[in-house]
CSV table of N, CA and C in Angstrom, one decimal:
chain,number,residue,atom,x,y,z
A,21,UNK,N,0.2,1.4,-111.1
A,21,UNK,CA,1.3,1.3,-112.1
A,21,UNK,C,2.5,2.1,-111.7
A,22,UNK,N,3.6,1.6,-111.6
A,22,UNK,CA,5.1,2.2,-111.7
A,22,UNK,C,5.1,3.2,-112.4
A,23,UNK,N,5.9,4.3,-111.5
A,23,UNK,CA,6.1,5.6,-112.5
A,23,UNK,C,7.3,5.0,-113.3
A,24,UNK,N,8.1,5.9,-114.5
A,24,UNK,CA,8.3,5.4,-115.3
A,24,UNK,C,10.2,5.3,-114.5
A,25,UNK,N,10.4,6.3,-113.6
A,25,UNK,CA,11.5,6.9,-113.0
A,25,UNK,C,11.7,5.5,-112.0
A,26,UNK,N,10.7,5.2,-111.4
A,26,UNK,CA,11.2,4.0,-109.8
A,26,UNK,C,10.9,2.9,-111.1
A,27,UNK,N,10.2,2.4,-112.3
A,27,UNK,CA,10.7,1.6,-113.2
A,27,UNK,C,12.3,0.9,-113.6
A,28,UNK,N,12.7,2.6,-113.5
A,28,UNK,CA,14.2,2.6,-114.3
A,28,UNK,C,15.0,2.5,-112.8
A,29,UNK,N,15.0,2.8,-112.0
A,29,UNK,CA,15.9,2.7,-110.5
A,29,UNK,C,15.4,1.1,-110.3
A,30,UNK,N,14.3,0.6,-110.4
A,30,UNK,CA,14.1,-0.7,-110.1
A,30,UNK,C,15.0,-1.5,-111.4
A,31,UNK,N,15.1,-1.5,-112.3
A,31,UNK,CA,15.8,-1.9,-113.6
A,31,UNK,C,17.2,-1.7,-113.2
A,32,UNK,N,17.8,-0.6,-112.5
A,32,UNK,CA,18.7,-0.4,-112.2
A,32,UNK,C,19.4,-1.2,-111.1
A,33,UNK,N,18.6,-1.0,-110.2
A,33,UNK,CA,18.9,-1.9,-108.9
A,33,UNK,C,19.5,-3.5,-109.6
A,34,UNK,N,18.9,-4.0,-110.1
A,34,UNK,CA,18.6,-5.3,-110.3
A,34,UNK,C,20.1,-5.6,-111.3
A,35,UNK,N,19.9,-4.8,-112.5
A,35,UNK,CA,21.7,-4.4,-113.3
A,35,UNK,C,22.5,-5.3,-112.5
A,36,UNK,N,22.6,-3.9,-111.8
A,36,UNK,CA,24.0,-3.6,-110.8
A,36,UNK,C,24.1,-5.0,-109.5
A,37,UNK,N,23.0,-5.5,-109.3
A,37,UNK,CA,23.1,-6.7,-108.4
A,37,UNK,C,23.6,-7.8,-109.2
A,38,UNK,N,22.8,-7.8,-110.1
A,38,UNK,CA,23.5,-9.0,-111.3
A,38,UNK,C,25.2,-9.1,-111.5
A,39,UNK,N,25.4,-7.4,-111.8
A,39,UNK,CA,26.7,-7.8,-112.9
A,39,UNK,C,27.7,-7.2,-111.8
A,40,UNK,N,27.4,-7.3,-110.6
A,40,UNK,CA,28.6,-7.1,-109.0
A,40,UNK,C,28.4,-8.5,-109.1
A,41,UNK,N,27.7,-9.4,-108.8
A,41,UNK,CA,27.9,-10.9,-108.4
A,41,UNK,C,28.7,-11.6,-109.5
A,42,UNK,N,28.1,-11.3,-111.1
A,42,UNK,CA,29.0,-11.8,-112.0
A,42,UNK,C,30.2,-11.9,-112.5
A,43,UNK,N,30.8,-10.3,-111.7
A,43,UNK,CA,32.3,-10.0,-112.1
A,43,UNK,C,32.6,-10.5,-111.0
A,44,UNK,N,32.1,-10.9,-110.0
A,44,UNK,CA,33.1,-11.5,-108.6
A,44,UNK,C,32.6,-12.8,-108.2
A,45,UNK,N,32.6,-13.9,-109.0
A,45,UNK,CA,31.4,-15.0,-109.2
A,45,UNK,C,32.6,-15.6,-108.1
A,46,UNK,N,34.3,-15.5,-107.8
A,46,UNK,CA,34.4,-16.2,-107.1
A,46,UNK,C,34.0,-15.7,-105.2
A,47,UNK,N,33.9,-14.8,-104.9
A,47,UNK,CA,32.9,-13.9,-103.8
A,47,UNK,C,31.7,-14.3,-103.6
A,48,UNK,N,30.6,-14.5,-105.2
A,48,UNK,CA,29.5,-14.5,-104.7
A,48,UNK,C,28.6,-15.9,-104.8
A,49,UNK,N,29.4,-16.4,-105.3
A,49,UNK,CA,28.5,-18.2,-104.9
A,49,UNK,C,29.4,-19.2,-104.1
A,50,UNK,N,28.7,-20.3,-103.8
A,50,UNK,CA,29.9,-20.9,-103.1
A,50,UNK,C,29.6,-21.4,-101.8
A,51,UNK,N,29.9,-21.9,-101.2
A,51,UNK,CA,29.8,-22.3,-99.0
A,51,UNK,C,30.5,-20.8,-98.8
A,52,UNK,N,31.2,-20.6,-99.1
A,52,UNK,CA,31.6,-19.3,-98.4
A,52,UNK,C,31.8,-18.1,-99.5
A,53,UNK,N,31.0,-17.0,-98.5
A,53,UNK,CA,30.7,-15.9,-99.6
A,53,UNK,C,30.3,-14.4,-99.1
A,54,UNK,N,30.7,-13.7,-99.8
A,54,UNK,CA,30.6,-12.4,-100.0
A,54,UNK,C,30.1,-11.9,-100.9
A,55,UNK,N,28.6,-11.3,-101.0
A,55,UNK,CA,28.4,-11.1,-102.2
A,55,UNK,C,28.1,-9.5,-102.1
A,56,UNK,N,29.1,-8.5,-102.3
A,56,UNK,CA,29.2,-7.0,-102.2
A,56,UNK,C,28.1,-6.6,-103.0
A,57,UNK,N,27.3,-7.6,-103.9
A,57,UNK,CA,26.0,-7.0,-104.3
A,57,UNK,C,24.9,-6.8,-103.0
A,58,UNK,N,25.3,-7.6,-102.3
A,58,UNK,CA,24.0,-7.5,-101.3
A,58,UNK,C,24.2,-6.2,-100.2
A,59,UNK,N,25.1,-5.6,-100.7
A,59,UNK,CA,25.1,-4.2,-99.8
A,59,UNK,C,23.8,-3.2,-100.6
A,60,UNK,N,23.3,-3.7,-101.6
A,60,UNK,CA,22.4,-2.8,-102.1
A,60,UNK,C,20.8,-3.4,-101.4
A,61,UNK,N,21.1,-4.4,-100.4
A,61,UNK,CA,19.8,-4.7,-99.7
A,61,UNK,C,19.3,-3.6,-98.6
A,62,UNK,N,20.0,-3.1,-98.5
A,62,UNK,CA,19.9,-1.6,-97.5
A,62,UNK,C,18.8,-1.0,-98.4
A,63,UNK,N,18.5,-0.9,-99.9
A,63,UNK,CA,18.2,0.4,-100.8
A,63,UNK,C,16.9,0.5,-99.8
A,64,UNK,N,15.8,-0.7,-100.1
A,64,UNK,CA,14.8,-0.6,-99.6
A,64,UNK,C,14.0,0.3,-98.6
A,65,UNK,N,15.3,1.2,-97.5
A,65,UNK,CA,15.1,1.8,-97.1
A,65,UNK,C,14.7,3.0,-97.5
A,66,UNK,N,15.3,3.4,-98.5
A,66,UNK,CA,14.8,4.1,-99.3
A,66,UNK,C,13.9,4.6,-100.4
A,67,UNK,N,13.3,3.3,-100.8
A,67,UNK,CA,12.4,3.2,-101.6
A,67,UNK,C,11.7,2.3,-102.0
A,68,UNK,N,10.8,2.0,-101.9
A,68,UNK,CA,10.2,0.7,-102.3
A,68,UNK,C,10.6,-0.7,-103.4
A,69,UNK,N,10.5,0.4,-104.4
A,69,UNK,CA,11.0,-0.3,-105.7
A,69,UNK,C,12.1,-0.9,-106.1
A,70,UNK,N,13.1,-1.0,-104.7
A,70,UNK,CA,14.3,-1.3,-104.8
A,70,UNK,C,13.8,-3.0,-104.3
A,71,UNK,N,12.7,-3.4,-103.6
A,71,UNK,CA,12.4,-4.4,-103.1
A,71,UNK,C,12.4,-5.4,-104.8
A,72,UNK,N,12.0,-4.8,-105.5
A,72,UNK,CA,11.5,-5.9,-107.2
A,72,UNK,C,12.7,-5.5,-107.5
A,73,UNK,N,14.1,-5.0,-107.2
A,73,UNK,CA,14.9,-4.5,-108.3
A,73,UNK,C,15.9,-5.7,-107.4
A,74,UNK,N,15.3,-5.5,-105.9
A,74,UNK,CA,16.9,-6.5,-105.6
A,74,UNK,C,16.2,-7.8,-105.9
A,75,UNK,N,15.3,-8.3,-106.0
A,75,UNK,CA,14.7,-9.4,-106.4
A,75,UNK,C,15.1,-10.1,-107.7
A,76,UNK,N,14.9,-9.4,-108.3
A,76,UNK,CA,15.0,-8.9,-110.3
A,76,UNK,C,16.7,-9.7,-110.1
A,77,UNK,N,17.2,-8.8,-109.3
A,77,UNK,CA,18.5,-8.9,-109.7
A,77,UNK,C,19.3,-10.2,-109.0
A,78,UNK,N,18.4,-10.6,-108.2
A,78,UNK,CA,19.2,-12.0,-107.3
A,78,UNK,C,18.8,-13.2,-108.1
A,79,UNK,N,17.5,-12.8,-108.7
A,79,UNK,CA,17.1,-14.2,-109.4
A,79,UNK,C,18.1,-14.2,-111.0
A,80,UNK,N,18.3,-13.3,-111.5
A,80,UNK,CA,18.8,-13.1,-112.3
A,80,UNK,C,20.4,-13.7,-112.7
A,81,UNK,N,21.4,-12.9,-111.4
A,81,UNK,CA,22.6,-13.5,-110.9
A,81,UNK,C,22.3,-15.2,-110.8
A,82,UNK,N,21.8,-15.5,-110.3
A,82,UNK,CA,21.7,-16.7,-109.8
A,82,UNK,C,21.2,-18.0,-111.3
A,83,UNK,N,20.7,-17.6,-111.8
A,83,UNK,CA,20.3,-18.2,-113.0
A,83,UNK,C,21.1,-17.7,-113.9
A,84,UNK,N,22.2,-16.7,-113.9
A,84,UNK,CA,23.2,-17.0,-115.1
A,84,UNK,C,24.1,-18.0,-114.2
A,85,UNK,N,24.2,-17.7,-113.4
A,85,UNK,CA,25.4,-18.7,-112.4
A,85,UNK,C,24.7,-20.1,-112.5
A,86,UNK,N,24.1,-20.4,-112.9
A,86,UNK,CA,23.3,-21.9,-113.1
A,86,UNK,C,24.0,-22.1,-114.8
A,87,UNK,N,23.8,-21.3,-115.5
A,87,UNK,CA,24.2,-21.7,-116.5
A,87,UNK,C,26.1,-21.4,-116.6
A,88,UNK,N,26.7,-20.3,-116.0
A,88,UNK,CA,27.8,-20.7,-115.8
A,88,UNK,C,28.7,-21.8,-115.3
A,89,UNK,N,27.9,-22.2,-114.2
A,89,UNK,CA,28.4,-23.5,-113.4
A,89,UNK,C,29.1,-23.4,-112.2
A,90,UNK,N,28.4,-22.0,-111.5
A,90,UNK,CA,28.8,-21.7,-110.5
A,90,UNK,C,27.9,-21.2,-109.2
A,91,UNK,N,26.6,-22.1,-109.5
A,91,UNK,CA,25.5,-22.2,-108.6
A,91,UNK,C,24.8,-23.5,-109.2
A,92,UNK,N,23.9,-23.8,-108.2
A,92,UNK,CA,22.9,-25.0,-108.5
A,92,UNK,C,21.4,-24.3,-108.4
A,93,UNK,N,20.6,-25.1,-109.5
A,93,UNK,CA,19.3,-24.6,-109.8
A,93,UNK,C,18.3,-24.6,-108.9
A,94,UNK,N,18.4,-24.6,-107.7
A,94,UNK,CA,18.2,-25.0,-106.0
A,94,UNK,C,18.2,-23.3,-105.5
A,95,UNK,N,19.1,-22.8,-106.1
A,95,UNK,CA,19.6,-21.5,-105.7
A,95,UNK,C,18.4,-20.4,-106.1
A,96,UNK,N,18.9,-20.5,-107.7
A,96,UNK,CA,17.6,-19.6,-108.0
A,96,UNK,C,16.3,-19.4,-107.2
A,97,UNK,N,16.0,-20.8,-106.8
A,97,UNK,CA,14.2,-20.5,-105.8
A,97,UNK,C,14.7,-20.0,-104.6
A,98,UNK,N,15.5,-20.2,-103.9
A,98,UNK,CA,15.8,-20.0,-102.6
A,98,UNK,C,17.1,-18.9,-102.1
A,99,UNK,N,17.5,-18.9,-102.8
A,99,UNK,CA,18.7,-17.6,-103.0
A,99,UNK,C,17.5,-16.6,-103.3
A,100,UNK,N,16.9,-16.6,-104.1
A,100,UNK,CA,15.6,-15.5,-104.5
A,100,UNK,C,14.9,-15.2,-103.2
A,101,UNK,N,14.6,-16.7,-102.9
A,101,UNK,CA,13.5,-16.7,-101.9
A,101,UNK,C,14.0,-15.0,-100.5
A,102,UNK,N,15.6,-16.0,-100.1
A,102,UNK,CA,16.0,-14.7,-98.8
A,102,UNK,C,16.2,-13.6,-99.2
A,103,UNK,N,16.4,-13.3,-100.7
A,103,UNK,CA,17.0,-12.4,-100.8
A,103,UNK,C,15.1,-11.2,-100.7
A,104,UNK,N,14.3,-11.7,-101.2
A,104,UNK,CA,13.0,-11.5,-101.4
A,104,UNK,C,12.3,-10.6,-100.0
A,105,UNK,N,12.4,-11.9,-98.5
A,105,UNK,CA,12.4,-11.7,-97.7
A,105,UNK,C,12.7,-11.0,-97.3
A,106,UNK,N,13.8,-10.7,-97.1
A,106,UNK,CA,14.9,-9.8,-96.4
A,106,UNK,C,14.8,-8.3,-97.3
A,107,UNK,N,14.4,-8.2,-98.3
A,107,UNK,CA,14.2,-6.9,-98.8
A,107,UNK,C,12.7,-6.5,-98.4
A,108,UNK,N,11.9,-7.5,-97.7
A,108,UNK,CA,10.3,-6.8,-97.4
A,108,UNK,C,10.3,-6.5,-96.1
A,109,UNK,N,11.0,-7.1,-95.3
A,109,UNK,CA,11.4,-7.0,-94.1
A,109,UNK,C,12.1,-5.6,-93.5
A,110,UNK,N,13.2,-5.3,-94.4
A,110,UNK,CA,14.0,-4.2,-95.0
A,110,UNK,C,12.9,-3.3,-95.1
A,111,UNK,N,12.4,-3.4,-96.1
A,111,UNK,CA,11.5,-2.2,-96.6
A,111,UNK,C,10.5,-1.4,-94.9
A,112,UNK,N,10.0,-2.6,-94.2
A,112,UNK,CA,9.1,-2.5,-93.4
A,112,UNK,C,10.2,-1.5,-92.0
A,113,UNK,N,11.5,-1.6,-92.4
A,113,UNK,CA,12.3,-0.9,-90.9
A,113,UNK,C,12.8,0.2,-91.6
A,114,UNK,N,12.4,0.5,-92.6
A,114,UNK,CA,12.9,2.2,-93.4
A,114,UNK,C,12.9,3.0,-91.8
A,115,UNK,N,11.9,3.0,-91.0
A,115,UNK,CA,12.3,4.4,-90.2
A,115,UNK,C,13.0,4.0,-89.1
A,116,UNK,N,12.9,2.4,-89.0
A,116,UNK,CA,13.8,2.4,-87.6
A,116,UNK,C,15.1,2.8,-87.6
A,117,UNK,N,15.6,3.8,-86.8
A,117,UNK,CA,17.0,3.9,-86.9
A,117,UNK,C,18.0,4.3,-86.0
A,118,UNK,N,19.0,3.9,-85.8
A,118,UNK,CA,20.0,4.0,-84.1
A,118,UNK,C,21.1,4.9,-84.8
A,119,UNK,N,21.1,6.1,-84.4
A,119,UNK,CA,21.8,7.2,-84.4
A,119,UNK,C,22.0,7.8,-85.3
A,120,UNK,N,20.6,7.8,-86.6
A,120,UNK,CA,20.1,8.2,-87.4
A,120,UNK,C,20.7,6.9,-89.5
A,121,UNK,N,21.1,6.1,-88.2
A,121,UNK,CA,21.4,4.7,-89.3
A,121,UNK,C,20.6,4.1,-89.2
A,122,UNK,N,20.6,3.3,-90.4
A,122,UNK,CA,19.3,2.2,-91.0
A,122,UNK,C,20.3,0.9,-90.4
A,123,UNK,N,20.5,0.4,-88.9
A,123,UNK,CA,21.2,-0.2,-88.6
A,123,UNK,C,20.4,-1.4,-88.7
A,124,UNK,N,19.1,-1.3,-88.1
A,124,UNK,CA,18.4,-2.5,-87.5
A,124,UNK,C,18.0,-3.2,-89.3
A,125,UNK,N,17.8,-2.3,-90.1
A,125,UNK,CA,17.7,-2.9,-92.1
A,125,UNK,C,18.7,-3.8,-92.7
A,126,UNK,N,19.9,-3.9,-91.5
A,126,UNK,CA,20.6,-5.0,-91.8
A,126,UNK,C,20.5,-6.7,-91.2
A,127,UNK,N,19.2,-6.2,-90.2
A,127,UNK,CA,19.3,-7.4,-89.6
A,127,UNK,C,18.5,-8.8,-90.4
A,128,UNK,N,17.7,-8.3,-91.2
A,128,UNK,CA,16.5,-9.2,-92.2
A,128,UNK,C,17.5,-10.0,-93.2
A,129,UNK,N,18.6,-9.2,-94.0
A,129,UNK,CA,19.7,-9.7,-95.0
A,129,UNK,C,20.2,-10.7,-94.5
A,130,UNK,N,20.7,-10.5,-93.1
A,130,UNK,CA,21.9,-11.4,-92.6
A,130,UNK,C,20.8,-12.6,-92.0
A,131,UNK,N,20.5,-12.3,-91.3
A,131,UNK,CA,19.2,-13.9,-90.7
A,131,UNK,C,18.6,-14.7,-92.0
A,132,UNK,N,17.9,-14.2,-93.4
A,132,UNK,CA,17.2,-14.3,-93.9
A,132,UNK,C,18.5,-15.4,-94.2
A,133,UNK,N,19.4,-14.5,-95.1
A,133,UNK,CA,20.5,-15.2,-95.8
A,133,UNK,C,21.8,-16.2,-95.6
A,134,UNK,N,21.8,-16.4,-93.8
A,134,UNK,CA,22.4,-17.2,-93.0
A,134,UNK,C,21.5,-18.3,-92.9
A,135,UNK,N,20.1,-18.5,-93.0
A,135,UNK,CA,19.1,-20.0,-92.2
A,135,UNK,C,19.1,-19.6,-93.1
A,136,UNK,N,18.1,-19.7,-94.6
A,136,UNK,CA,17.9,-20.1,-95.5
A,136,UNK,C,19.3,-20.1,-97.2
A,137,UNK,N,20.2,-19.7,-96.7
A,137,UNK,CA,21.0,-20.0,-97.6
A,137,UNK,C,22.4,-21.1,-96.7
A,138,UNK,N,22.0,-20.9,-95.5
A,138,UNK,CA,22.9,-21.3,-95.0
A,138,UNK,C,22.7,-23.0,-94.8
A,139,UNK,N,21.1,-23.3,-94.5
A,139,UNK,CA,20.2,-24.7,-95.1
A,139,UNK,C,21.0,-24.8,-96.3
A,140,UNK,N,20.5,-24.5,-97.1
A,140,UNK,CA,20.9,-24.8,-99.1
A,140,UNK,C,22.4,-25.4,-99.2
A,141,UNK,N,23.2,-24.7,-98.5
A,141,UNK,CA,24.6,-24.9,-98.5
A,141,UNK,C,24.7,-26.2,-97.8
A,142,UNK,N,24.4,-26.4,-97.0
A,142,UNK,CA,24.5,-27.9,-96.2
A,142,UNK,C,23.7,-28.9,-97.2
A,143,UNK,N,22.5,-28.4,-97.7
A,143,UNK,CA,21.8,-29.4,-98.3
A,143,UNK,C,22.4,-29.6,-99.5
A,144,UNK,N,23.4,-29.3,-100.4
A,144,UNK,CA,23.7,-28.9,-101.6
A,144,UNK,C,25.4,-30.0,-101.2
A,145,UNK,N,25.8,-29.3,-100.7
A,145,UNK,CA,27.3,-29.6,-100.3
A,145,UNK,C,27.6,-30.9,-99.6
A,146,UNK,N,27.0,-31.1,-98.4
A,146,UNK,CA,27.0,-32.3,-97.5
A,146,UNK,C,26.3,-33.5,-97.9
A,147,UNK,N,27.1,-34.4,-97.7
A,147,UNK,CA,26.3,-35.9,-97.9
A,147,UNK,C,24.8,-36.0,-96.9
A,148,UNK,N,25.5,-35.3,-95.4
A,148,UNK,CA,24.5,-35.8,-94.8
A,148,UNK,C,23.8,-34.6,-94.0
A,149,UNK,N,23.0,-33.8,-93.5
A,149,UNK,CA,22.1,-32.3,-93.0
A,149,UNK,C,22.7,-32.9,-91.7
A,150,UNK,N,23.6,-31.6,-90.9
A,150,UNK,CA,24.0,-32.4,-89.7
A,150,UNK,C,23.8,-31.0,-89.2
A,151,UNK,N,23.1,-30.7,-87.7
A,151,UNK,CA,23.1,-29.7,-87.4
A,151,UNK,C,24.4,-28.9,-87.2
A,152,UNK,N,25.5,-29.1,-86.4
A,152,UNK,CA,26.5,-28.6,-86.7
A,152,UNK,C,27.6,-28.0,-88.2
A,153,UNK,N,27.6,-28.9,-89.3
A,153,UNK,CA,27.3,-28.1,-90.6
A,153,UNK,C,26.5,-27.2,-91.0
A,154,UNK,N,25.3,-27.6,-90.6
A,154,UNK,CA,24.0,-26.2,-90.9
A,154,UNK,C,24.7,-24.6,-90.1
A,155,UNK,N,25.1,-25.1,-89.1
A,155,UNK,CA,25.7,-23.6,-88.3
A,155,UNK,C,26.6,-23.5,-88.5
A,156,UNK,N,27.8,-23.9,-89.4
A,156,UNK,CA,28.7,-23.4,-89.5
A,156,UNK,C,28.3,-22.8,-90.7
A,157,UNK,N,27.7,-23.2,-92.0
A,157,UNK,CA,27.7,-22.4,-93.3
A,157,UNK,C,26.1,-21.2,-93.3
A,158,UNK,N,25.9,-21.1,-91.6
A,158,UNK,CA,24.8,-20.1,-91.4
A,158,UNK,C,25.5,-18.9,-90.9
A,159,UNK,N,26.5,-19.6,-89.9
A,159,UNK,CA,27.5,-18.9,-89.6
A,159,UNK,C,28.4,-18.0,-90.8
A,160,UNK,N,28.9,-18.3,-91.7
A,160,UNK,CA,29.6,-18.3,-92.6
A,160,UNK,C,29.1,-17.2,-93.6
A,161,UNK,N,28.0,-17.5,-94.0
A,161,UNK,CA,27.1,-16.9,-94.9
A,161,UNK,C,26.3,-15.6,-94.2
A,162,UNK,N,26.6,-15.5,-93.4
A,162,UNK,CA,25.7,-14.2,-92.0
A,162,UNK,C,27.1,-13.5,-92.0
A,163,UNK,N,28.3,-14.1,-91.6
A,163,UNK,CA,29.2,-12.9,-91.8
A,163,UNK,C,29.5,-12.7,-92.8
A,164,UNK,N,29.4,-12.8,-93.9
A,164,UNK,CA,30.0,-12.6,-95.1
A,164,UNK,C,28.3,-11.4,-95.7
A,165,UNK,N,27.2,-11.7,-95.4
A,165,UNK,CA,26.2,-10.8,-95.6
A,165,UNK,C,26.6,-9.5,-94.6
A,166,UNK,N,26.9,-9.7,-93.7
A,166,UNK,CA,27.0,-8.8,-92.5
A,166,UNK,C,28.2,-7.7,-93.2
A,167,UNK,N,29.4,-8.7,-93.4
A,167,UNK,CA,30.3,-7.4,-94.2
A,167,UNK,C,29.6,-6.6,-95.3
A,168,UNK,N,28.7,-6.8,-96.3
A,168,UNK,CA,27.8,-6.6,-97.3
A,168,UNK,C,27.5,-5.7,-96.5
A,169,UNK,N,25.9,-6.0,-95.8
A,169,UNK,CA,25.3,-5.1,-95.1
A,169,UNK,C,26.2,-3.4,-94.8
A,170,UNK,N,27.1,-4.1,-93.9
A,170,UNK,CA,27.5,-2.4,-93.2
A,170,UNK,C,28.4,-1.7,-94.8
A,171,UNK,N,28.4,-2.4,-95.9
A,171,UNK,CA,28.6,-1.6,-97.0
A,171,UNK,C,27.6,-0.7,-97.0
A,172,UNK,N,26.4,-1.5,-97.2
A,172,UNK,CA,25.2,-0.9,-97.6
A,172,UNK,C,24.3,0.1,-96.5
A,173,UNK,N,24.9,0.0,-95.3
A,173,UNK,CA,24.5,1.1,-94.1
A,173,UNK,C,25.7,2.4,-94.8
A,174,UNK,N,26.7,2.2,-95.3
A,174,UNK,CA,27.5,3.7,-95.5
A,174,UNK,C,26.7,4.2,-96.8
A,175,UNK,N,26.4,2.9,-97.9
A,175,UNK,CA,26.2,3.5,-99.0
A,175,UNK,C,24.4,4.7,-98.7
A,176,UNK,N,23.6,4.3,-98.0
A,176,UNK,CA,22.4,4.5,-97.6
A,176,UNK,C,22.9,6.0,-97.1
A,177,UNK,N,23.8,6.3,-96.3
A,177,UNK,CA,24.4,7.6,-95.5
A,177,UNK,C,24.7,8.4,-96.7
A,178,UNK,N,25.7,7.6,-97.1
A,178,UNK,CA,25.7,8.2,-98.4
A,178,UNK,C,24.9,9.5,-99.3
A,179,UNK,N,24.2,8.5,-99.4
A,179,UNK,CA,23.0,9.2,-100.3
A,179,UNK,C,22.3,9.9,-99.6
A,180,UNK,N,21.9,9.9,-98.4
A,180,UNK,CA,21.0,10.4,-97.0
A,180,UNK,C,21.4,11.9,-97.1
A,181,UNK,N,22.7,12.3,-97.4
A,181,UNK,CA,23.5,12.9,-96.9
A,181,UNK,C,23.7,14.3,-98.0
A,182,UNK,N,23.9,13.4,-99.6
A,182,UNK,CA,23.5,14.1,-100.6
A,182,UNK,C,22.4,14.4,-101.5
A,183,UNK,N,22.1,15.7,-101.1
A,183,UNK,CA,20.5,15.9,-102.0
A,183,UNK,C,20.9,15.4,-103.3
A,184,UNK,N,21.6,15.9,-103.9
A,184,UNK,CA,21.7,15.5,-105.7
A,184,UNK,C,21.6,13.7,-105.4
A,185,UNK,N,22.7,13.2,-104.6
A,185,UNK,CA,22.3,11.4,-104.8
A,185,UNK,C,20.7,11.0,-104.1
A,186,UNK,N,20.3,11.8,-103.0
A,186,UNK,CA,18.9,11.3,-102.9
A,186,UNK,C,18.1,11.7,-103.7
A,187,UNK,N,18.1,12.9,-104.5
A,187,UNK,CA,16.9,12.8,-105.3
A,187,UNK,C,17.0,12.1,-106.6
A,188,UNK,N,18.2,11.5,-106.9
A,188,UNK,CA,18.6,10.3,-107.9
A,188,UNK,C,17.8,9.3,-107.9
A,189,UNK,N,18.3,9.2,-106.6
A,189,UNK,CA,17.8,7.4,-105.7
A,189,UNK,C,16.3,7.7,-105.4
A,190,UNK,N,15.4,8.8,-104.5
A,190,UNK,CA,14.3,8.2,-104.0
A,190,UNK,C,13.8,9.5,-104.8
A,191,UNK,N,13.9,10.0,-105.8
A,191,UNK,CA,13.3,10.9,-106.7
A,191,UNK,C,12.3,12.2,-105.5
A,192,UNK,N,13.0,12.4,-104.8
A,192,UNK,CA,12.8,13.5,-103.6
A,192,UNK,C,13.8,14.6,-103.3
């Protein structure tokens, strides 16, 4: 059972992924995108519970943006799906780290969310699945995660760095 503390950080996580994507819906859905919520795919490194909180919170984004009209219902399973991946993936490289950064924790976000969102976008968008479309909006969607990412490599330092913010975040 969840303590009551990584509960509320998981509740939290998920918030703040939601309502970053919603105030910037033109950023975060789309063939081309930036979604500065996904700098919080780094948390993992730090805690487990951030794995159900970014999950919580992709499925969530994504299913108001279904009803806004600014994703398709295609998304929710599979926008979920990478974002899912890529935070277990994430979770599993907490110690790997190149000059004391969670550098290699960015690599799961960006692959996961370039080939599987970067499919969706071709399949969604295009009349016809052409491999060259597929790599351009894998392409597209990997840099635009990638800028995310090295958010979420400072924000990670960040907190690494301050006791009061890490024992916020990983209750340590």
């Amino acid at each position: 059972m969840m303590k009551t503390d990584k509960l509320v950080r998981c509740a939290l996580i998920a918030a703040v992924y939601a309502a970053v994507c919603l105030a910037l819906p033109f950023l975060s859905y789309g063939p081309v995108q930036i979604r500065f919520s996904e700098a919080l795919t780094l948390l993992p490194v730090l805690m487990p519970e951030a794995v159900v909180g970014l999950t919580l919170g992709c499925f969530l984004a994504n299913l108001i943006g279904v009803f806004m009209g600014t994703t398709m219902a295609v998304d929710v399973v599979f926008g979920t799906l990478a974002t899912l991946l890529a935070a277990l993936v994430t979770r599993r490289l907490a110690s790997v780290r190149i000059k004391g950064l969670p550098l290699p924790g960015m690599l799961p976000p960006v692959l996961f969310n370039a080939l599987i969102v970067g499919a969706e976008l071709t399949w969604l968008y295009s009349p016809q699945f052409t491999a060259a479309l597929f790599g351009f909006n894998a392409l597209t969607v990997g840099l635009g995660e990638l800028v995310a990412c090295l958010l979420g490599v400072a924000l990670v330092f960040v907190i690494e760095r301050n006791p009061a913010l890490k024992n916020r975040f990983t209750g340590a």
